[in-house]
Short mmCIF file of C-alpha atoms in Angstrom, two decimals:
data_model
loop_
_atom_site.label_atom_id
_atom_site.label_comp_id
_atom_site.label_asym_id
_atom_site.label_seq_id
_atom_site.Cartn_x
_atom_site.Cartn_y
_atom_site.Cartn_z
CA MET A 1092 16.64 4.74 -6.82
CA ASP A 1093 13.60 4.20 -4.56
CA ALA A 1094 11.30 1.24 -5.24
CA LYS A 1095 7.64 1.33 -4.25
CA LEU A 1096 5.82 -1.81 -3.11
CA TYR A 1097 2.11 -2.53 -2.92
CA VAL A 1098 1.17 -4.36 0.30
CA GLY A 1099 -2.30 -5.90 0.33
CA ASN A 1100 -4.55 -8.06 2.49
CA LEU A 1101 -3.61 -6.10 5.60
CA SER A 1102 -5.49 -6.44 8.85
CA TYR A 1103 -7.45 -3.35 9.88
CA ASP A 1104 -5.34 -3.49 13.06
CA THR A 1105 -2.04 -3.12 11.18
CA THR A 1106 -0.20 0.11 11.97
CA GLU A 1107 2.42 2.07 10.09
CA GLU A 1108 4.93 1.10 12.76
CA SER A 1109 4.25 -2.65 12.48
CA LEU A 1110 4.70 -2.48 8.68
CA ARG A 1111 7.87 -0.42 9.01
CA THR A 1112 9.28 -2.98 11.47
CA ALA A 1113 8.41 -5.94 9.21
CA PHE A 1114 9.90 -4.36 6.08
CA ALA A 1115 13.03 -3.12 7.89
CA LYS A 1116 14.13 -6.78 8.01
CA ALA A 1117 14.52 -6.59 4.21
CA GLY A 1118 16.35 -3.25 4.05
CA THR A 1119 15.94 0.50 4.43
CA VAL A 1120 12.34 1.69 4.54
CA ILE A 1121 11.99 5.19 3.07
CA SER A 1122 8.25 5.59 3.71
CA VAL A 1123 5.04 3.78 4.62
CA GLU A 1124 1.74 5.09 3.26
CA MET A 1125 -1.35 3.52 4.82
CA ILE A 1126 -4.40 4.01 2.58
CA LYS A 1127 -7.52 5.14 4.44
CA ASP A 1128 -11.11 5.81 3.47
CA ARG A 1129 -11.64 9.57 3.05
CA GLU A 1130 -15.01 9.60 4.76
CA THR A 1131 -14.55 7.18 7.64
CA GLY A 1132 -10.79 7.39 8.20
CA ARG A 1133 -10.73 3.59 8.48
CA MET A 1134 -7.89 1.71 6.85
CA LYS A 1135 -8.75 0.13 3.48
CA GLY A 1136 -6.55 -2.96 3.91
CA PHE A 1137 -3.61 -1.97 1.74
CA ALA A 1138 -0.55 0.26 1.86
CA PHE A 1139 2.50 1.34 -0.11
CA VAL A 1140 6.01 0.87 1.25
CA THR A 1141 8.96 2.58 -0.40
CA MET A 1142 12.29 0.82 -0.07
CA LYS A 1143 15.75 2.33 -0.66
CA ASN A 1144 16.38 0.50 -3.95
CA GLN A 1145 15.10 -2.24 -6.26
CA GLU A 1146 17.30 -4.92 -4.69
CA GLU A 1147 15.86 -4.28 -1.22
CA ALA A 1148 12.33 -4.20 -2.66
CA GLU A 1149 12.83 -7.61 -4.28
CA ASN A 1150 14.28 -8.89 -1.01
CA ALA A 1151 11.16 -7.64 0.82
CA ILE A 1152 8.94 -9.52 -1.64
CA LYS A 1153 10.88 -12.74 -1.06
CA LEU A 1154 10.83 -12.33 2.72
CA LEU A 1155 7.28 -11.06 3.27
CA ASN A 1156 4.94 -12.11 0.44
CA GLU A 1157 2.35 -14.54 1.85
CA LYS A 1158 3.82 -14.16 5.37
CA MET A 1159 1.76 -13.41 8.46
CA VAL A 1160 1.57 -9.82 9.73
CA ASP A 1161 -1.02 -9.12 12.43
CA ASN A 1162 -2.63 -12.53 11.82
CA ARG A 1163 -3.09 -11.99 8.06
CA ALA A 1164 -1.09 -13.42 5.14
CA ILE A 1165 -0.05 -10.24 3.33
CA ARG A 1166 0.60 -9.83 -0.38
CA VAL A 1167 3.66 -7.87 -1.49
CA ASN A 1168 4.30 -6.80 -5.11
CA ILE A 1169 6.05 -4.07 -7.03
CA ALA A 1170 3.56 -1.16 -7.17
CA ARG A 1171 2.17 -0.35 -10.60
CA PRO A 1172 1.83 3.26 -11.75
CA ARG A 1173 -1.52 4.79 -10.91
CA GLU A 1174 -3.96 4.68 -13.81
CA GLU A 1175 -5.59 7.91 -14.90
CA ARG A 1176 -9.33 7.77 -14.40
CA PRO A 1177 -11.83 10.01 -16.15
CA LYS A 1178 -12.78 13.06 -14.13
CA ARG A 1179 -16.12 12.65 -12.38
CA LYS A 1180 -18.77 15.30 -12.50
CA SER A 1181 -19.28 17.17 -9.23
CA TYR A 1182 -22.60 17.08 -7.44
CA GLY A 1183 -24.97 19.49 -9.13
CA GLU A 1184 -23.11 19.68 -12.46
CA ARG A 1185 -25.16 19.11 -15.56
CA TRP A 1186 -24.36 16.05 -17.62
#
């Protein structure tokens, strides 16, 4: 079963390809999702990498957590499920 990793403290210069290459050393990379600002399109400094299974994800954490990627010491953890946030009112809606 796939295992999703949170990758933080990324350089704004980090690309999907450079992350894929780094994580491929730990196993099979299923996907890389770079998180970008909706308005500016600029990278936010974190990403999610999905590995083939839990064993490869744990191997990636051991190999890459606190290691340098694009001149930044990245943080790698098991991704937590997304928390539900209350729905925000749209512009112009009455409170």
